[in-house]
XYZ file of C-alpha atoms in Angstrom:
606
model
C 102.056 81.415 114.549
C 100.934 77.833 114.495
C 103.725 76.610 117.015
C 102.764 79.572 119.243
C 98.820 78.366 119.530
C 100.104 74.842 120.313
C 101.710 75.943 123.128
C 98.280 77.937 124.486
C 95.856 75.368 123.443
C 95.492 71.841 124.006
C 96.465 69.667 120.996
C 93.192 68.782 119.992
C 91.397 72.000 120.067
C 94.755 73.508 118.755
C 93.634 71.522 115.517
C 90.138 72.668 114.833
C 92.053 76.087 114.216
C 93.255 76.228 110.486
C 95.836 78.791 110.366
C 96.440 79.509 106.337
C 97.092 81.426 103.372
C 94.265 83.146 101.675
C 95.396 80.657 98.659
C 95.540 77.492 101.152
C 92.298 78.112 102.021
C 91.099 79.109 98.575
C 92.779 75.972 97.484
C 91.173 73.460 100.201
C 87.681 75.044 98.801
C 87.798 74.366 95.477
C 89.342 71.352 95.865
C 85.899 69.900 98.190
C 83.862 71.871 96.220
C 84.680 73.174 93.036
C 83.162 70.881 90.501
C 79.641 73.088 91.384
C 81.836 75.427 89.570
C 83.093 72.943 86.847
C 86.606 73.431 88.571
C 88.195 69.052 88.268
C 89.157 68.254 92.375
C 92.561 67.299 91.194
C 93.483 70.479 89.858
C 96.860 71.600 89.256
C 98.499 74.810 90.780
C 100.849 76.304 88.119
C 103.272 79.046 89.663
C 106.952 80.044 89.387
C 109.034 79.147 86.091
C 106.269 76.677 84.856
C 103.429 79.884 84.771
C 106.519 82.154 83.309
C 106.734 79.250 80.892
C 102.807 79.117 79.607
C 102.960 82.854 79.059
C 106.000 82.019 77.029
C 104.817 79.781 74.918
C 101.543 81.545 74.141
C 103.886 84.949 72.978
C 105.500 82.763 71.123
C 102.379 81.430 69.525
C 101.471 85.136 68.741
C 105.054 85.845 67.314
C 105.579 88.298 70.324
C 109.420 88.452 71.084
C 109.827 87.295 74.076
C 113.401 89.242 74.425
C 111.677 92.364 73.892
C 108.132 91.535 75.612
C 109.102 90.055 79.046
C 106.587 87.251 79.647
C 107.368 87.670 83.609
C 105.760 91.721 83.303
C 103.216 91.142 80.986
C 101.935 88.198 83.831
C 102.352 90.812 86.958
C 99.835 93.050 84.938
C 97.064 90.164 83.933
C 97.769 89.496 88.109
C 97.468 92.798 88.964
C 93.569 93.032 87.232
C 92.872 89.615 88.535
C 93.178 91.391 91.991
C 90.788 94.323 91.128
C 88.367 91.274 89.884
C 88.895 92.650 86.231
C 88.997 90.521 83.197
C 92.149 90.744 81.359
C 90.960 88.702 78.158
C 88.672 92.468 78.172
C 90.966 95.134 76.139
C 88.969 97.999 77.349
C 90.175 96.644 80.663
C 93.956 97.468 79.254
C 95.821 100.980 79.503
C 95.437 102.530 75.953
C 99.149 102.113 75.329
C 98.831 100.382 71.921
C 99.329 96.723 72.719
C 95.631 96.765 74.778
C 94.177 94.324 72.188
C 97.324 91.955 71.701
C 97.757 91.605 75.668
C 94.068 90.774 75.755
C 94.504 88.061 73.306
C 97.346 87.356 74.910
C 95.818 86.985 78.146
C 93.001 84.274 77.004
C 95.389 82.492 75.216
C 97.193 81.956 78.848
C 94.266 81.372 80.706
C 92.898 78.458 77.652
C 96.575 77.100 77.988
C 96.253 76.711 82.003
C 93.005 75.193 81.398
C 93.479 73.059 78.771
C 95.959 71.225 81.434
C 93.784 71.631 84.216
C 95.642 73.804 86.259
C 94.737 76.872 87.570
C 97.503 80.338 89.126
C 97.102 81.553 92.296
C 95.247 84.417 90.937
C 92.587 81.910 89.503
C 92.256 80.140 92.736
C 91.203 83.521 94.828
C 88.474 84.230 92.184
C 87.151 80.678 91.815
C 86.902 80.784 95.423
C 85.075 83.851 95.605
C 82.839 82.590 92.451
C 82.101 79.621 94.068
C 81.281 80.726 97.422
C 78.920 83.114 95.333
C 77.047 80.649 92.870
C 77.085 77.513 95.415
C 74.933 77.931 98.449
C 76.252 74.546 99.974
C 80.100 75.636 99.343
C 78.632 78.823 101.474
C 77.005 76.920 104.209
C 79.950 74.630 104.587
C 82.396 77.300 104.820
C 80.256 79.037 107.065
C 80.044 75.783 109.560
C 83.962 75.528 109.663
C 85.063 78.744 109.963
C 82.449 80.659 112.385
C 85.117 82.841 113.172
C 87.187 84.749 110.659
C 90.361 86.364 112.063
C 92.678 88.335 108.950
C 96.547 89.445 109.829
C 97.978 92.537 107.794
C 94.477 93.338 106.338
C 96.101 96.250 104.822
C 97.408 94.508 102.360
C 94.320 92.300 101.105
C 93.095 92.804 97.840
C 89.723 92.470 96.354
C 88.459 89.051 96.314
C 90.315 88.542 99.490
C 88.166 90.878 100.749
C 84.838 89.476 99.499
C 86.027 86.124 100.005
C 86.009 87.565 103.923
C 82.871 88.766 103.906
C 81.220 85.971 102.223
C 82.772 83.725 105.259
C 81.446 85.386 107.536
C 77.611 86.445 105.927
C 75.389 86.283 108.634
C 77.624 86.195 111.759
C 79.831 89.536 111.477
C 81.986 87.608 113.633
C 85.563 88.590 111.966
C 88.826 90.140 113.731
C 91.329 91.431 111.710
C 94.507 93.021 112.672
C 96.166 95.954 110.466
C 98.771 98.799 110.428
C 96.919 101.379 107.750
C 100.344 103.331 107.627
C 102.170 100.073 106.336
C 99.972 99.176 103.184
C 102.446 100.033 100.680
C 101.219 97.040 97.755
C 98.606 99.469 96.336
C 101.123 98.748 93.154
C 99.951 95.145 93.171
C 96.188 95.115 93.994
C 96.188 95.496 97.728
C 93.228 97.756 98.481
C 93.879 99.980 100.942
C 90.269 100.850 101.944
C 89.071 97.629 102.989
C 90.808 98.395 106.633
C 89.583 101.929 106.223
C 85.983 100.745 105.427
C 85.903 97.833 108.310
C 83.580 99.841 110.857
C 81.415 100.884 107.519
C 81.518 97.052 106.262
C 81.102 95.533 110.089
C 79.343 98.973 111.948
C 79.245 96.773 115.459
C 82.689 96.170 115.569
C 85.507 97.645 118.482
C 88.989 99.219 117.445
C 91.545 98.099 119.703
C 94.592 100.359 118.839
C 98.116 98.546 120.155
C 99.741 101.871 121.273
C 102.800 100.021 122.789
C 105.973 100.146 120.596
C 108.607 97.934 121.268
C 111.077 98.306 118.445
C 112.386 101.629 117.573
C 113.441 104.576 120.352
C 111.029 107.627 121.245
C 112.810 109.582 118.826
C 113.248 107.612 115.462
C 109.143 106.973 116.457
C 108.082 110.689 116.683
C 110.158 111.180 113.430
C 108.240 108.477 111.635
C 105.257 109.568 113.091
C 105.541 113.152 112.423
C 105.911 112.485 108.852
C 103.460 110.194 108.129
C 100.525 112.236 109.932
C 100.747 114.150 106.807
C 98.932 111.495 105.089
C 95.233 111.905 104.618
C 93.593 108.275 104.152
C 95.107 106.720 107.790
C 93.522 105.789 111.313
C 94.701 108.605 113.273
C 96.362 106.791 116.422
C 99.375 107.939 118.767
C 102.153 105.464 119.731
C 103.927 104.901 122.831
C 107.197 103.825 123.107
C 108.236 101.100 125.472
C 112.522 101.995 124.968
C 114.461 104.462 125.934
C 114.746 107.857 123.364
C 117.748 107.153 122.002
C 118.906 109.759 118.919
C 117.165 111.244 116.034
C 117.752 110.006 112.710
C 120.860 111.964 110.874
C 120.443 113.352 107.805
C 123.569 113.391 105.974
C 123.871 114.983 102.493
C 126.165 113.855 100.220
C 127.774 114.699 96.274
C 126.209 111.855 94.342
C 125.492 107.951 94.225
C 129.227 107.113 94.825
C 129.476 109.242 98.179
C 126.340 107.738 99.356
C 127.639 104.200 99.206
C 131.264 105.460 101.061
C 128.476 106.872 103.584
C 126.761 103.599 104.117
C 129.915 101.715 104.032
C 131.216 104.080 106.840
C 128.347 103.414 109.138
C 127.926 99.995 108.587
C 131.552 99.317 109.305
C 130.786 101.931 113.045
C 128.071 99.912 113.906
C 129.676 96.427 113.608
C 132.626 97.353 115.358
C 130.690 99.026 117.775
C 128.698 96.127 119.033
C 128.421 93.873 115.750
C 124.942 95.136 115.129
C 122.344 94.522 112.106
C 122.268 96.920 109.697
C 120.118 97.540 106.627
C 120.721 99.845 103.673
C 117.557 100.601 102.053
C 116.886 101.876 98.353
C 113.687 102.544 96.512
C 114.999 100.986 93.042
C 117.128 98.264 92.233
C 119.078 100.494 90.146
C 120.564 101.984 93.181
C 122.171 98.493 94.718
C 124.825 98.612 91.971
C 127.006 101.420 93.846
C 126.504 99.732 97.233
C 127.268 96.276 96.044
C 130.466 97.582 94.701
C 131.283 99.944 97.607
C 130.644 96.790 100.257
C 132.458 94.358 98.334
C 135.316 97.185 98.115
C 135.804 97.644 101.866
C 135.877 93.771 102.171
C 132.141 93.961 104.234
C 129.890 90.670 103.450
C 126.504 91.115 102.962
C 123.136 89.439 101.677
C 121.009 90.843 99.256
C 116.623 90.761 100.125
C 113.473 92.090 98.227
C 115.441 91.610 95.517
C 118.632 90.067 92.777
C 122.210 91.226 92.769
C 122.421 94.361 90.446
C 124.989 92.005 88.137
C 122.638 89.221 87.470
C 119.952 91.408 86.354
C 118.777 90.284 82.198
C 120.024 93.305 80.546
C 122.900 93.817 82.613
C 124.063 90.360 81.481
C 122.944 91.200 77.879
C 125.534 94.201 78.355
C 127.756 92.711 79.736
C 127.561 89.902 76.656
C 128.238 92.818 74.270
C 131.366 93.628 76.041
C 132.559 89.839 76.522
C 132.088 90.079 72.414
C 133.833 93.050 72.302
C 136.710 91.818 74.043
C 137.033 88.541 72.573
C 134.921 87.740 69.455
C 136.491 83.966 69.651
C 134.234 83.571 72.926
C 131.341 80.957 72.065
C 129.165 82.001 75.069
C 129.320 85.278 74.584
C 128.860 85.236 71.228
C 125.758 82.735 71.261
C 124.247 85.330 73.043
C 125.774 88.172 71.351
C 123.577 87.312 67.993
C 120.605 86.739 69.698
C 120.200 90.037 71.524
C 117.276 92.501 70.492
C 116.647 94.181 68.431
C 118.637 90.932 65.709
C 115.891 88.871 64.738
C 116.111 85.248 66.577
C 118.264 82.888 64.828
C 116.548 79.953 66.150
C 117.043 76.445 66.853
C 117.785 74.778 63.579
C 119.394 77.604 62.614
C 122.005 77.484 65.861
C 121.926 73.717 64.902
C 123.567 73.771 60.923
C 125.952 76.506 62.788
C 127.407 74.066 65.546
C 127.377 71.558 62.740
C 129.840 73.352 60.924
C 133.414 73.132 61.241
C 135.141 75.706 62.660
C 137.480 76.342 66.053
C 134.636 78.913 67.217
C 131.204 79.880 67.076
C 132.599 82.995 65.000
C 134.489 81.081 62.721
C 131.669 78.514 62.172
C 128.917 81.433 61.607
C 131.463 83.298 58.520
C 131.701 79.819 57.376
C 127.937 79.354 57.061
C 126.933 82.768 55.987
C 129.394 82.515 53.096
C 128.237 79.105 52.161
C 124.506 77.903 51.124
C 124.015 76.646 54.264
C 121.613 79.469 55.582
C 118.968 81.241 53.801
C 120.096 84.922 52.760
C 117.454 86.389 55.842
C 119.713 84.735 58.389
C 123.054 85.205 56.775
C 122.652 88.706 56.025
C 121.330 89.424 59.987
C 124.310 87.128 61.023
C 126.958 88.602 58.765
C 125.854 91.968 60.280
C 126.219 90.834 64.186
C 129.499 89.844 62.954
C 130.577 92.922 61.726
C 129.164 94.483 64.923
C 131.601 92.909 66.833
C 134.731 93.258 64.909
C 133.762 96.974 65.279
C 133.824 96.988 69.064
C 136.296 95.121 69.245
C 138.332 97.917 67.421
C 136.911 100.254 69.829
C 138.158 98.296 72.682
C 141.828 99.697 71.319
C 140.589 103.675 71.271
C 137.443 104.199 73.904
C 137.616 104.839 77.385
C 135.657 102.168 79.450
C 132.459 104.020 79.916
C 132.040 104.820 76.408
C 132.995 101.092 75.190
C 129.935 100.693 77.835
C 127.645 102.988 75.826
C 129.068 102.502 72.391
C 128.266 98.652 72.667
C 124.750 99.239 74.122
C 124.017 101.949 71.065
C 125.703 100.412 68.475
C 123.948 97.419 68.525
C 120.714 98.549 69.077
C 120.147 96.863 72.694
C 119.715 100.060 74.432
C 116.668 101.253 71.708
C 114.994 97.992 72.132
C 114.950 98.154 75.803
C 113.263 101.358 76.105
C 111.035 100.301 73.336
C 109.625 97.843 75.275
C 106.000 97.961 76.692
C 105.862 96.270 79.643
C 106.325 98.997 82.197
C 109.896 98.274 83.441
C 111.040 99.913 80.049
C 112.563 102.748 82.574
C 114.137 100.895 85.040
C 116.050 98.562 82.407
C 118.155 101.857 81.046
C 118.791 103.004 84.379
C 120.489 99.981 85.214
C 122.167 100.004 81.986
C 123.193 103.630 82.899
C 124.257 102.424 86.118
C 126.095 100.096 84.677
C 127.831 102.799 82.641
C 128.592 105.350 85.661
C 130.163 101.922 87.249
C 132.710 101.083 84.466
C 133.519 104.915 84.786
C 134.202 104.443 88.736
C 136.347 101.345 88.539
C 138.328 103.074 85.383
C 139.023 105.434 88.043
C 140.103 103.663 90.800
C 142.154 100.876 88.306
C 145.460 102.685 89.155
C 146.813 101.003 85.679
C 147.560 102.417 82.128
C 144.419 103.220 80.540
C 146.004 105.699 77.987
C 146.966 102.862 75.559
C 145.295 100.476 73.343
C 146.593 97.965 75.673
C 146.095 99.534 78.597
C 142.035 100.251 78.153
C 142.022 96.272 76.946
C 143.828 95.130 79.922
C 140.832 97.590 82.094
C 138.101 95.924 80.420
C 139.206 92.595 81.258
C 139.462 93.120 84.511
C 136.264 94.927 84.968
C 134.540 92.039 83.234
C 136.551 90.037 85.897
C 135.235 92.049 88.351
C 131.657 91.907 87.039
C 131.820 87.932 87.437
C 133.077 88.062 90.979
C 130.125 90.581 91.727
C 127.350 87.890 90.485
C 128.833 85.171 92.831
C 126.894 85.325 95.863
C 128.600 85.898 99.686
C 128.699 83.147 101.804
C 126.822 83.729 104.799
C 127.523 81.584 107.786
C 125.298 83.267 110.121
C 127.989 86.091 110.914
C 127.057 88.608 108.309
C 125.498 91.834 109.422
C 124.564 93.984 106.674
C 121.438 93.113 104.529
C 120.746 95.358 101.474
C 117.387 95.335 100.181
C 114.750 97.515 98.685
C 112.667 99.358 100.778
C 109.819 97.148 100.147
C 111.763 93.701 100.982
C 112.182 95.285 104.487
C 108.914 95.418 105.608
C 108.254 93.334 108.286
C 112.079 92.780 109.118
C 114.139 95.072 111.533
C 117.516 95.821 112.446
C 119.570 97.921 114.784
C 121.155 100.381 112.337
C 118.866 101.499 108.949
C 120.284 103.748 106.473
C 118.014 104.774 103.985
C 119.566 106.116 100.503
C 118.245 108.488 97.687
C 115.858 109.914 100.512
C 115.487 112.823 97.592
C 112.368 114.027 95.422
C 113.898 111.896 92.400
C 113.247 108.782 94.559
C 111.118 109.974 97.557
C 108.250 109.681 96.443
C 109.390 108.055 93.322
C 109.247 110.356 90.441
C 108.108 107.762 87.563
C 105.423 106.006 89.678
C 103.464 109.226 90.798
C 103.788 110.310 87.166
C 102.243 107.184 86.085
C 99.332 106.665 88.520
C 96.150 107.671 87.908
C 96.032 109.329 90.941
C 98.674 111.388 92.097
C 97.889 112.039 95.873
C 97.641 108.121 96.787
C 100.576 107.023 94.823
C 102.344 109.894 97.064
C 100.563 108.835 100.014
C 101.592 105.220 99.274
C 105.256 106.464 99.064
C 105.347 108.296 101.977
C 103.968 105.318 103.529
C 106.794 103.616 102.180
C 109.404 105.505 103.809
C 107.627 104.962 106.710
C 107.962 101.718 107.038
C 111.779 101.828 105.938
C 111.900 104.573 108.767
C 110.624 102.199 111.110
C 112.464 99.253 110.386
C 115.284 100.670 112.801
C 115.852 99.893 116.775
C 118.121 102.175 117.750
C 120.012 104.224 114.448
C 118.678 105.356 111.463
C 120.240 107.432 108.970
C 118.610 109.505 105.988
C 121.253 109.862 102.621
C 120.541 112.885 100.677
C 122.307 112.658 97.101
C 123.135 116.064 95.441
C 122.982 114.768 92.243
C 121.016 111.419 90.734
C 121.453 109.845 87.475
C 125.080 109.346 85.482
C 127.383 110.407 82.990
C 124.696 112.793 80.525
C 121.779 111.905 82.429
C 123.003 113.626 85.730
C 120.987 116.362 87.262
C 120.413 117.851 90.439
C 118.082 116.789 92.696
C 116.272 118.281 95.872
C 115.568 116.581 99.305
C 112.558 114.158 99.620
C 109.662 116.325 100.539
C 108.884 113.658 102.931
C 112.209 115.563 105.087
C 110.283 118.809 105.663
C 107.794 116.885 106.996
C 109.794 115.642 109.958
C 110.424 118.768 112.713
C 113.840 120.066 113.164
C 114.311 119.428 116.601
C 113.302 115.552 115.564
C 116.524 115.021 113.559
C 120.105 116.190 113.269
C 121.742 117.135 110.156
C 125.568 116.563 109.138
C 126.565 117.876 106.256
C 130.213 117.442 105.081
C 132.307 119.991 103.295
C 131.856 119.881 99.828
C 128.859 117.766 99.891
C 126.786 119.608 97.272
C 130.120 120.597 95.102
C 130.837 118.931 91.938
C 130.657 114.746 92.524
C 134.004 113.732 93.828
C 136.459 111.027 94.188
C 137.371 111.601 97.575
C 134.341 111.630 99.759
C 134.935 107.466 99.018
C 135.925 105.372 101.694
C 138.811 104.011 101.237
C 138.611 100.044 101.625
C 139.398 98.049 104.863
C 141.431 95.725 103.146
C 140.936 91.872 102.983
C 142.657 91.487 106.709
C 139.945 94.048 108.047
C 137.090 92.240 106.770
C 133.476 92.133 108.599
């Protein structure tokens, strides 16, 4: 944006314009003002690892477990009432889940901590700029003198004090342009407030709507289908889009047996498009859970891709953690493995002068050394008996390693030692989506099983399959290379917005996932978090130029937890004669091996 307005202005009136972030500007105010507010000039910005790291060490303060308690969620909620201009040190400002009083404390302990080191989060720096701006008149007037004109891009998605901080900018002149796409605000989730563009001619009652009709991305026909659907939305600024492109096909609806077929389906078109004419192409998902079966399925048919909006399903904390117990499992003479092994929830922490006598004791392993100091006096009788019992849990799977199929090793390690209770035990609100990427993880050690070709029927057999799976596992976590040549980007739905490509296909377009089931349960108000989903697939919908494809899953969930599921509800709201549906034999018959594609082998590879 800034290179653009140097090339349509002259350089030095070019430079009177400050293009910024909400927090560059919040910053460059407190930083010429803020000591009205008693905020120091040279104040620190803490973000990333170093913020993760405060939170940390406060929870650790509190004797919180951190493995348990993940200091990264427990910060996205303190964020998330910063942006409704909340107080999060307030536990009545807390959901009533039981730990409202402890994340309070928890919560002023973190924001003494940034203090007491003079720095301040980007949350902090919206609010002291809208404090300031409020309590100094001169901040006011100066802001007002450089910026008589306010102009605001994506104002659907600015939250609270962004929103004040825009008004207060602008107090007396009205003289503010902002630019929005109502139908796109899909951060609702993290504080964007989706009635600030609704409210603009209520807030500013002089101002002119200029609706950009012209649409220059998708065809007529992937358009009308977006549009069709999303008109069913109540809280929107009704407008009609033209199309500037050709009408081009309606998206195709393809249903398919279950997560497995889905991937051979994306696999399949993504391979059709590249050859065709080496085209982009996305596959969507609402959940990171669901990247698992398209990772695998891509890597499979020797297909490179990059991974946006989101992590590789492999690298994921408690799919490492699983995959730990299995490395145990497999070989209880591993010292990574089994470092970690002892230290996974719910095992109390051994801690660092504990891990300290351990590697100080002689031994060829970290096993050996830990039976040496639990049967000595080296440790007191807490940590031997809690280590002597992680020990024991390990010689037992790695008995089971001889007897149990590699699914069940999968679950048997994750139940056995408890990792699977303390994940869903945890209250930080990703509880759910941690077992269904353990699950995933699960239904994926069933898949390769199948598709091993080896002898799985003996003791060496199902040892020789776990190996290679954990083989496998590794190789997954080790990004692609991209050169520039690779076509396919996975990413979730909301890592798309704002990108585009020439062939989308959107999986788990079903009511488990569209809208998704656990957030509409959870909000405390049904009809926008279902607005904000359709919204969602709107934007996913819209992401395409010229193909876009709709997977319908018969099934969702694995193993015990599968169950049928319906269509997305968001389908029936796109006309019949506005998309085409395929449906291959057997689609909605039991889940099946051979609706897989087969792969491309390493000489075919895209």
């Amino acid at each position: 944006m800034a290179a653009r307005l140097r090339t349509m202005l002259p350089n030095a009136e070019s430079q009177r314009v400050w293009i910024s972030t909400f927090h560059r500007l919040c910053g460059r105010l407190l930083r010429d003002h803020g000591t009205a507010i008693d905020v120091p000039a040279d104040f620190r910005i803490v973000e990333g690892a170093e913020r993760i790291g405060v939170m940390r060490q406060c929870m650790f303060d509190a004797n919180v477990d951190i493995r348990i308690h993940k200091p990264q969620a427990l910060l996205h909620r303190i964020s998330t009432l910063k942006n409704r201009m909340r107080t999060p040190a307030d536990p009545d400002e807390w959901e009533d889940d039981g730990y409202a009083e402890r994340n309070a404390r928890l919560a002023a302990a973190y924001q003494a901590a940034l203090a007491g080191q003079g720095g301040l989060d980007f949350d902090d720096m919206l609010l002291g700029a809208v404090r300031l701006l409020h309590e100094s008149p001169d901040a006011r007037r100066a802001a007002g003198d450089r910026f008589p004109r306010v102009l605001v891009d994506e104002y659907q998605d600015t939250n609270l004090p962004q929103y004040v901080l825009v008004r207060q900018i602008a107090e007396g002149r009205d003289d503010v342009f902002v630019v929005g796409d109502p139908d796109q605000a899909i951060y609702g989730w993290r504080g964007a407030e989706l009635q600030n563009i609704l409210d603009f001619h209520h807030d500013f009652p002089k101002a002119r709507r200029i609706d950009l009709q012209l649409a220059y991305r998708s065809t007529a026909r992937l358009l009308e289908a977006a549009g069709a659907m999303i008109r069913s939305n109540g809280k929107r600024l009704d407008h009609t889009l033209r199309c500037a492109n050709p009408a081009g096909q309606p998206p195709a609806v393809r249903h398919v047996a279950d997560a497995t077929a889905e991937a051979g389906f994306a696999v399949e078109r993504a391979a059709a498009r590249i050859r065709q004419d080496g085209g982009e192409v996305a596959v969507l998902y609402r959940t990171n859970a669901q990247s698992g079966s398209l990772e695998n399925a891509f890597r499979r048919a020797g297909i490179r891709y990059r991974i946006t909006g989101g992590e590789s399903f492999y690298s994921r904390p408690e799919i490492l953690d699983a995959l730990c117990c299995l490395q145990a499992a497999a070989d209880p003479d591993d010292d990574e493995a089994m470092h970690r092994f002892v230290e996974l929830p719910p095992h109390p922490r051994t801690g660092r002068k504990t891990c300290a006598l351990i590697d100080s004791m002689p031994g060829r392993s970290f096993r050996e050394r830990v039976e040496r100091a639990t049967h000595g006096r080296t440790l007191s009788t807490y940590h031997a008996t809690n280590l002597r019992r992680r020990l024991e849990l390990a010689a037992t799977l790695h008995e089971a390693t001889r007897r149990l199929p590699l699914d069940e090793l999968v679950d048997e390690a994750l139940d056995c030692t408890g990792y699977r209770r303390a994940a869903a035990e945890a209250a930080d609100g990703d509880a759910e989506d941690r077992l269904d990427n353990l699950a995933e993880l699960a239904y994926d050690a069933s898949v390769f099983a199948r598709d091993d070709g080896g002898t799985t029927d003996t003791p060496d057999g199902r040892r020789r399959l776990l190996a290679a799976f954990l083989e496998h596992c590794r190789a997954m976590r080790t990004p692609e290379r991209d050169d520039g040549t690779v076509r396919v980007t996975l990413s979730t739905l909301h890592g798309a917005k704002g990108l585009e490509f020439d062939t989308v296909v959107i999986t788990g377009f079903d009511a488990e996932h569209l809208p998704h089931r656990r957030t509409v349960a959870a909000a405390a108000d049904a009809n926008a978090a279902i607005e904000e989903e359709r919204r969602l697939a709107y934007v996913g919908m819209t992401r395409a130029r010229t193909e876009l494809c709709l997977s319908v899953p018969a099934v969702t969930g694995h193993g015990a937890k599968q169950r049928p599921t319906a269509p997305s509800p968001f389908l029936d709201e796109i006309p019949e004669n506005l998309r085409t549906t395929v449906t291959p034999a057997g689609a909605h018959a039991e889940p099946s091996a051979d609706v897989t594609m087969g792969p491309l082998g390493p000489e075919r590879s895209l």
